[in-house]
PDB file of C-alpha atoms in Angstrom:
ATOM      1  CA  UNK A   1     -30.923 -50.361  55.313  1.00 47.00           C
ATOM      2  CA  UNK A   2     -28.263 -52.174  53.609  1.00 52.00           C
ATOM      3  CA  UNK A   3     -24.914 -51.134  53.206  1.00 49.00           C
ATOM      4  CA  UNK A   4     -25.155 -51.117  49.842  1.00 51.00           C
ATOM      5  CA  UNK A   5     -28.527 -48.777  49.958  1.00 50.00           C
ATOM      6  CA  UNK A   6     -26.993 -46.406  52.093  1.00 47.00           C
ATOM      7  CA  UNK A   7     -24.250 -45.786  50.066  1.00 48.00           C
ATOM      8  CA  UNK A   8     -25.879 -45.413  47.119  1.00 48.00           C
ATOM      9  CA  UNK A   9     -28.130 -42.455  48.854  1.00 48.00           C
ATOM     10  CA  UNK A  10     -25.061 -40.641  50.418  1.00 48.00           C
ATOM     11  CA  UNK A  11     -23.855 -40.371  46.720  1.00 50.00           C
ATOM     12  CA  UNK A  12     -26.661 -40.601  44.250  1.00 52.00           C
ATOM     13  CA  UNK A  13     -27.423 -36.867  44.131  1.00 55.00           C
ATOM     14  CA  UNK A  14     -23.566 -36.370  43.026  1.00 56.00           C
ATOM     15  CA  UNK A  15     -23.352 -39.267  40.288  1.00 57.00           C
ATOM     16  CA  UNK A  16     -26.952 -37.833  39.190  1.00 59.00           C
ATOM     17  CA  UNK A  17     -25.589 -34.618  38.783  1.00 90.00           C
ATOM     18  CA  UNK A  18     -22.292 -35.325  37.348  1.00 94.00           C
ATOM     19  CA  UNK A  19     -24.260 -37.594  34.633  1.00 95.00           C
ATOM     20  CA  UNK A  20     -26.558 -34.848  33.777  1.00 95.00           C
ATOM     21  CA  UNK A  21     -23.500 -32.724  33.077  1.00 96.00           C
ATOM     22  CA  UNK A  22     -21.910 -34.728  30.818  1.00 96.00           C
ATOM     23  CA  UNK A  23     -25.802 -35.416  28.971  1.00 95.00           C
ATOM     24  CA  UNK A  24     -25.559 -31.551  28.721  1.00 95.00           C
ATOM     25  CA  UNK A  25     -21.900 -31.275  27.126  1.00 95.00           C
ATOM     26  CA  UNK A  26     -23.157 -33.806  24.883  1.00 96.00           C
ATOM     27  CA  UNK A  27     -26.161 -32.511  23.397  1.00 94.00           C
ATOM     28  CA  UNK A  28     -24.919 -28.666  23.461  1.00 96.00           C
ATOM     29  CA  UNK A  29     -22.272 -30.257  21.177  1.00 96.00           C
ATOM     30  CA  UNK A  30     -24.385 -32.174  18.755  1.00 95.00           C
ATOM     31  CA  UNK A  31     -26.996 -29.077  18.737  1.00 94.00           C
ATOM     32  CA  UNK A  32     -24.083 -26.764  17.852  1.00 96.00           C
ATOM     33  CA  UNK A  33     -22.502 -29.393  14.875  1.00 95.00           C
ATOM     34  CA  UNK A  34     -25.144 -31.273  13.414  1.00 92.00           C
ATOM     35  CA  UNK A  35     -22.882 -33.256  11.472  1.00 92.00           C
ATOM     36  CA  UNK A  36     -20.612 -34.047  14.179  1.00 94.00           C
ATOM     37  CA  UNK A  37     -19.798 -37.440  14.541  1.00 94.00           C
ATOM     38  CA  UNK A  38     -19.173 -38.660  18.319  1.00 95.00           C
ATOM     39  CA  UNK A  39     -16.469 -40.855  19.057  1.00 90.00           C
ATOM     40  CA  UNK A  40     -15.018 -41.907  21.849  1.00 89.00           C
ATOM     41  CA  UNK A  41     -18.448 -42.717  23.792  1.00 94.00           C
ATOM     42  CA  UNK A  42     -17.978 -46.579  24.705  1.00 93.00           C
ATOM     43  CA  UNK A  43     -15.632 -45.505  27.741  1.00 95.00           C
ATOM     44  CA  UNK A  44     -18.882 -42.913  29.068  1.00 97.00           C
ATOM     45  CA  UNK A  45     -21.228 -46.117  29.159  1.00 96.00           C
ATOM     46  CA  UNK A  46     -19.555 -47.897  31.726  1.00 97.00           C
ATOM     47  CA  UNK A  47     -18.069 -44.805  34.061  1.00 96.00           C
ATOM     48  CA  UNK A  48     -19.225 -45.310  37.814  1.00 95.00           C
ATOM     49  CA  UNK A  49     -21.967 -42.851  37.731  1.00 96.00           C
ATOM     50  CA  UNK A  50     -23.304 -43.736  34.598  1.00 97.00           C
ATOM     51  CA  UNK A  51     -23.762 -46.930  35.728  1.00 98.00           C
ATOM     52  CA  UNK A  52     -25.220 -45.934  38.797  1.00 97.00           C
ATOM     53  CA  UNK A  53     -27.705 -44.004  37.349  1.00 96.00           C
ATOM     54  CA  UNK A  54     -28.908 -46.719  34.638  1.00 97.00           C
ATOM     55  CA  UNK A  55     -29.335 -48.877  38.355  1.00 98.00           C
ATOM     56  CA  UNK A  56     -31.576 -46.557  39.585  1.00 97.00           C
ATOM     57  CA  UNK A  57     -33.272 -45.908  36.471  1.00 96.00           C
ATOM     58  CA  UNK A  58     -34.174 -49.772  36.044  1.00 97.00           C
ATOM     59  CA  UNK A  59     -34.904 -50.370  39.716  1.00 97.00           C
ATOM     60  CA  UNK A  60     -37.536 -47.719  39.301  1.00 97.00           C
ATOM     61  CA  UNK A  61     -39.483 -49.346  36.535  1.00 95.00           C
ATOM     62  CA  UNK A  62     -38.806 -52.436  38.490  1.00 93.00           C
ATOM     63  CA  UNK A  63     -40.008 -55.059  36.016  1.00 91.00           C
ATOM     64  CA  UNK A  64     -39.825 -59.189  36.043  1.00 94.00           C
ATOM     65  CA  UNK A  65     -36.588 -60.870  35.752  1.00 96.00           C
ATOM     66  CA  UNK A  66     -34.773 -62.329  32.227  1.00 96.00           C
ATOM     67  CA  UNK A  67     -34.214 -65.785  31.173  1.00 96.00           C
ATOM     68  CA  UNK A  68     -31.871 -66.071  33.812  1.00 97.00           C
ATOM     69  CA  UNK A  69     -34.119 -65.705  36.363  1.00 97.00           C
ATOM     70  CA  UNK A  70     -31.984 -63.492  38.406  1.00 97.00           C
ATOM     71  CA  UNK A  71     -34.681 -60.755  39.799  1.00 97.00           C
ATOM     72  CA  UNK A  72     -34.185 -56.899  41.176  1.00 97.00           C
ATOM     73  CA  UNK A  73     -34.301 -58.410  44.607  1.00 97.00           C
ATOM     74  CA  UNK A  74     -31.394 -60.977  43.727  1.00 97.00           C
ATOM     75  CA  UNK A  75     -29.333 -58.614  42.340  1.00 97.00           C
ATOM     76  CA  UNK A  76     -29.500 -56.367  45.384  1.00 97.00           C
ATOM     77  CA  UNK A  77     -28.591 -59.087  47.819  1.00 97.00           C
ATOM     78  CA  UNK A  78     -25.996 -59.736  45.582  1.00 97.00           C
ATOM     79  CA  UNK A  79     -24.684 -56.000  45.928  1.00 97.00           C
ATOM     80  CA  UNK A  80     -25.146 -53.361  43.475  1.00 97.00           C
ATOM     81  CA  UNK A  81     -21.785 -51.989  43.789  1.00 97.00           C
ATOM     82  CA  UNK A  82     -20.533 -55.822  43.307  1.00 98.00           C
ATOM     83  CA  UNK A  83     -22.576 -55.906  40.481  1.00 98.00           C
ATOM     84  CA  UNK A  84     -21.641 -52.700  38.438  1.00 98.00           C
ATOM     85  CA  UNK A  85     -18.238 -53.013  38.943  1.00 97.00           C
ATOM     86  CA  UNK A  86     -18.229 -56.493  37.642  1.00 97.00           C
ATOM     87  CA  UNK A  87     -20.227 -55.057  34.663  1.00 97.00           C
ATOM     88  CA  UNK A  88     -17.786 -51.900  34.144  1.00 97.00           C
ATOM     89  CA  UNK A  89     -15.146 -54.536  34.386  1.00 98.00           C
ATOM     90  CA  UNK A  90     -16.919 -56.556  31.579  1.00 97.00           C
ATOM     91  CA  UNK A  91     -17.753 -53.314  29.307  1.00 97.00           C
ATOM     92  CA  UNK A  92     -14.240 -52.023  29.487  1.00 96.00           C
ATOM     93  CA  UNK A  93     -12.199 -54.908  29.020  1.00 96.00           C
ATOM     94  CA  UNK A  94     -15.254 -55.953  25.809  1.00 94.00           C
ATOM     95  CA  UNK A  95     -16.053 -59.280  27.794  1.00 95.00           C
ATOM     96  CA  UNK A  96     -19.582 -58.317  28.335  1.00 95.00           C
ATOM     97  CA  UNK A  97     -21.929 -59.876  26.117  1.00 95.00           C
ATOM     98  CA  UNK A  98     -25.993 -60.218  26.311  1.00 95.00           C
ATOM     99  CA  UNK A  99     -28.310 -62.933  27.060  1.00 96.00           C
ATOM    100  CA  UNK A 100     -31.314 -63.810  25.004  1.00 96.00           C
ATOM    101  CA  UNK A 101     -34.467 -61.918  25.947  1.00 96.00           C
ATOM    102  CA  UNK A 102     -37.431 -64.157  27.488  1.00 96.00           C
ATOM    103  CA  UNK A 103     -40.266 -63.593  25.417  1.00 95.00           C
ATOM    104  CA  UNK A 104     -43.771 -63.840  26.824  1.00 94.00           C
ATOM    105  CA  UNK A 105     -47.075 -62.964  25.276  1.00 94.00           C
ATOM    106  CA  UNK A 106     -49.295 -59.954  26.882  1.00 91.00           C
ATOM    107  CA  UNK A 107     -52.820 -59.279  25.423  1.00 90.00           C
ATOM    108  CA  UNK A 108     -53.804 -56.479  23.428  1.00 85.00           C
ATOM    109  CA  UNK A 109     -56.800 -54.586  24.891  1.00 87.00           C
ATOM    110  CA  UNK A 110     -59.729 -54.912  23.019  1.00 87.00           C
ATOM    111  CA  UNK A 111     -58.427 -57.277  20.816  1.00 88.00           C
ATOM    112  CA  UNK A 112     -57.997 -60.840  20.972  1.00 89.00           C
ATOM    113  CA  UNK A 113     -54.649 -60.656  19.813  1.00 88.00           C
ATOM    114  CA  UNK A 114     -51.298 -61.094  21.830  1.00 90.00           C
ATOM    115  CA  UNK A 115     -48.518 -58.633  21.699  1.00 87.00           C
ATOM    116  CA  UNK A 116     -44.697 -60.203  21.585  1.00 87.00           C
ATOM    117  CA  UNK A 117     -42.479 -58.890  24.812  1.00 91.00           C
ATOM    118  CA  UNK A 118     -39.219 -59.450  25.274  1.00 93.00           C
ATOM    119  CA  UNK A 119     -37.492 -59.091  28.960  1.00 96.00           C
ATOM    120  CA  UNK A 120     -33.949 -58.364  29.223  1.00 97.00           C
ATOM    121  CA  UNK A 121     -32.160 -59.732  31.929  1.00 97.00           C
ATOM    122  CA  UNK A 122     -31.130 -57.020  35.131  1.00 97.00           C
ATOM    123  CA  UNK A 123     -27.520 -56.677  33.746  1.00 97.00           C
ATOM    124  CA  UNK A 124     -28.913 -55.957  30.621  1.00 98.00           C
ATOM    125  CA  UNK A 125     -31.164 -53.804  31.148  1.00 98.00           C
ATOM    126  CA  UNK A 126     -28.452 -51.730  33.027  1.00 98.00           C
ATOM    127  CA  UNK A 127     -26.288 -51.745  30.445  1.00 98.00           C
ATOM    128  CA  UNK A 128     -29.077 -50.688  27.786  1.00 97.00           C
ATOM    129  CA  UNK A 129     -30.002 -48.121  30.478  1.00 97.00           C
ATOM    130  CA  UNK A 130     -26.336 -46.686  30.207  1.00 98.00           C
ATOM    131  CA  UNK A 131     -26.248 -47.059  26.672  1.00 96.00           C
ATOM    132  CA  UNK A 132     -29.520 -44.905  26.231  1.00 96.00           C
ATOM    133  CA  UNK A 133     -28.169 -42.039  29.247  1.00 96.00           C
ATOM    134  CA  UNK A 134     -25.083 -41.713  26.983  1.00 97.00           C
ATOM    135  CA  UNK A 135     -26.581 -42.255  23.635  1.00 95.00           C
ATOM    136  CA  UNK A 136     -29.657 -40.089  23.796  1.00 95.00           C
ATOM    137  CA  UNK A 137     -28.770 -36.182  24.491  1.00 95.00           C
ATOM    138  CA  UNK A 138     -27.018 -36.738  21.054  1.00 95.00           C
ATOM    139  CA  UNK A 139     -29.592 -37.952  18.975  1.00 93.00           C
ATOM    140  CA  UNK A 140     -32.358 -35.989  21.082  1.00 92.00           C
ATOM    141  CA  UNK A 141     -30.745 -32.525  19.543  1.00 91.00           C
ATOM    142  CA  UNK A 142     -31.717 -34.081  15.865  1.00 90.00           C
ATOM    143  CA  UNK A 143     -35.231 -34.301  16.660  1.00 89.00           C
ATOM    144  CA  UNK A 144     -38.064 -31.950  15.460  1.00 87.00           C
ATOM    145  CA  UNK A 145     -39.809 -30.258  17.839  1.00 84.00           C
ATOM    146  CA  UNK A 146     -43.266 -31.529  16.816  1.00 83.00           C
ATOM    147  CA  UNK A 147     -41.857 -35.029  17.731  1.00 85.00           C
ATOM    148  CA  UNK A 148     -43.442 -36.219  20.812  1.00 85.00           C
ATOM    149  CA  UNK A 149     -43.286 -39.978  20.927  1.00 81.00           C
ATOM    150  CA  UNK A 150     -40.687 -41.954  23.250  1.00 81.00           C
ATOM    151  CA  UNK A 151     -38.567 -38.810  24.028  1.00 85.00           C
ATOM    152  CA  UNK A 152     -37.402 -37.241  27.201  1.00 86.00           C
ATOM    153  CA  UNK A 153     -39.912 -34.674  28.866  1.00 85.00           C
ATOM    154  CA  UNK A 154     -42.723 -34.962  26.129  1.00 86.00           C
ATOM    155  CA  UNK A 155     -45.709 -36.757  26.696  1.00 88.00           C
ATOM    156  CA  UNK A 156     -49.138 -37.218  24.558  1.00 87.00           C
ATOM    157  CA  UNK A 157     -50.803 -34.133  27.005  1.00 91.00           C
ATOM    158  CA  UNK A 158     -47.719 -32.096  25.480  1.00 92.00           C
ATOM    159  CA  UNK A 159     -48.898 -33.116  21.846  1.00 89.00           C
ATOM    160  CA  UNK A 160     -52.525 -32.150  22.762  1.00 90.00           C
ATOM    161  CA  UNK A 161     -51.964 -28.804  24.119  1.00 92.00           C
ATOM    162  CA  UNK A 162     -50.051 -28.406  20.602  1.00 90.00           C
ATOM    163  CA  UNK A 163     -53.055 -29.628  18.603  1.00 89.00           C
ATOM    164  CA  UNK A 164     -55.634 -26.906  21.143  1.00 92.00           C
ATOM    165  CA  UNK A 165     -53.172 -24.136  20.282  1.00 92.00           C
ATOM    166  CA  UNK A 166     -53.452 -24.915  16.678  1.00 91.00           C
ATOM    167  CA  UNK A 167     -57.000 -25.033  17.048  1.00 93.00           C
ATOM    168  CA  UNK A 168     -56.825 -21.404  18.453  1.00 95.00           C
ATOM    169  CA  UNK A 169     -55.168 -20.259  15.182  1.00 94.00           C
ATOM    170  CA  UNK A 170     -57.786 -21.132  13.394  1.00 94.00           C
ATOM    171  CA  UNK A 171     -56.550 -25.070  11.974  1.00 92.00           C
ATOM    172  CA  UNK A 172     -59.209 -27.548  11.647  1.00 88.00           C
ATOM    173  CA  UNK A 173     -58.282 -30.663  10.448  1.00 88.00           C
ATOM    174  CA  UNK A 174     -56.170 -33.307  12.105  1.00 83.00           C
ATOM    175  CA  UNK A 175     -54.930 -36.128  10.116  1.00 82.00           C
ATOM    176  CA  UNK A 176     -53.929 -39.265  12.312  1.00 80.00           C
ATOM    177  CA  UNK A 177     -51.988 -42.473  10.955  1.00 82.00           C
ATOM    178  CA  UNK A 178     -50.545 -45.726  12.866  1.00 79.00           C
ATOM    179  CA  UNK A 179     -48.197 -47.657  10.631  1.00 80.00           C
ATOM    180  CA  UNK A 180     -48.458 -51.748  11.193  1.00 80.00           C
ATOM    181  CA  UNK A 181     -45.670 -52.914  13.080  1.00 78.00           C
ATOM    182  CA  UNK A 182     -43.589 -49.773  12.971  1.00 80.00           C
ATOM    183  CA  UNK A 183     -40.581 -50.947  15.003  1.00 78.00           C
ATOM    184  CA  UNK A 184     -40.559 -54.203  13.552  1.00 80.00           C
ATOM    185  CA  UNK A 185     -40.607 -53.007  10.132  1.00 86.00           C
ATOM    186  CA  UNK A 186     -38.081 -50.581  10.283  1.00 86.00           C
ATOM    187  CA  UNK A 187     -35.074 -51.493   8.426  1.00 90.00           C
ATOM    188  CA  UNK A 188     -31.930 -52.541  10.940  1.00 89.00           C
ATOM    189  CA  UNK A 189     -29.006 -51.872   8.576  1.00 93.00           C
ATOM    190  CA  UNK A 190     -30.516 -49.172   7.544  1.00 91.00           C
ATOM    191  CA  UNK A 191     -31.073 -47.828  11.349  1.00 88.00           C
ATOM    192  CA  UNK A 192     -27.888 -48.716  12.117  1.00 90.00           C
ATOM    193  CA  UNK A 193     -26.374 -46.360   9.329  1.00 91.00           C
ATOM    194  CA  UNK A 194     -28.251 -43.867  10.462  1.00 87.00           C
ATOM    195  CA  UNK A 195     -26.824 -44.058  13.888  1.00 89.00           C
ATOM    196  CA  UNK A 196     -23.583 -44.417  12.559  1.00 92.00           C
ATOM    197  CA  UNK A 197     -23.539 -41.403  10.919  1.00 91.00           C
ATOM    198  CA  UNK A 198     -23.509 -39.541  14.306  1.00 93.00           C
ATOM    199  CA  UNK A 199     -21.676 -42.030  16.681  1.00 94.00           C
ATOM    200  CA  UNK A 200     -18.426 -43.777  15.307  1.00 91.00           C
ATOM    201  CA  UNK A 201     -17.909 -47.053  18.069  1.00 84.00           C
TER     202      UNK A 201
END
């Protein structure tokens, strides 16, 4: 085990936890003013543990490397602590700037068609990683509770069992839509005001 590895296990469970604590403070605060706006967040993305956890949380999904090549592998013999520091370093002094994603083509099953993917590169992805661990609790407390797509702890068996209890109370119909390019469609200005009504920088 690397030196690197080891020291990440002797303190993951503490950066975990002390990351989870401030996801709590920050979605007990937007549940409790809905039309707070956050500010001050940019200094949260690239705190130690924060960091740490986006590394774990993007060595888990593992995934192929970016347009620079550089894979999970590469950036481990490289040195993860190296590597986050150099990106706090970046983030906090506002040197840190993305690469273009490397697009490939994956096939849709069933279809004949091809479905557009773009792959960040590893410091990237940690940094989006960070950006979502920070980002996230405060947007998750605006969100409906019959919302189930792309969120924390809710999965399609979790909108099933609601659609068998509603079946229980006597409901019958279920109306189902898919919208044609949903994320590309949407708007980015107008996305982007949305999220800046909650989060000032």
């Amino acid at each position: 085990m690397s030196a690197d590895k080891a020291s990440f296990t002797a303190a993951g469970s503490v950066k975990l936890d002390s990351v989870r604590a401030l996801q709590h403070a920050l979605c007990r605060s937007a549940k409790a003013d809905p039309g707070r706006r956050f500010h001050a967040l940019r200094d949260k993305v690239y705190r130690r543990d924060v960091l740490w956890r986006a590394w774990v949380t993007v060595r888990r999904n593992d995934g192929a490397p970016g347009i620079d090549k550089i894979t999970l592998a590469d950036a481990e013999e490289y040195g993860v602590s190296r590597l986050l520091g150099e990106l706090a370093e970046d983030l906090r002094n506002g040197r840190w700037r993305s690469l273009s994603a490397r697009r490939v083509f994956i096939p849709k099953p069933g279809t004949v068609e091809q479905r557009p993917l773009s792959i960040p590169s590893v410091r990237d992805r940690i940094v989006q990683a960070a950006l979502k661990t920070v980002l996230e609790p405060i947007f998750e407390a605006d969100f409906l509770p019959c919302s189930f797509g792309f969120r924390p702890r809710c999965s399609a068996h979790d909108a099933l069992q609601v659609l068998i209890d509603e079946s229980w109370r006597g409901r019958r119909w279920v109306v189902e839509t898919d919208i044609a390019d949903c994320f590309g469609a949407i708007p980015h200005e107008e996305l982007m005001r949305a999220v800046e009504e909650r989060v000032c920088d």
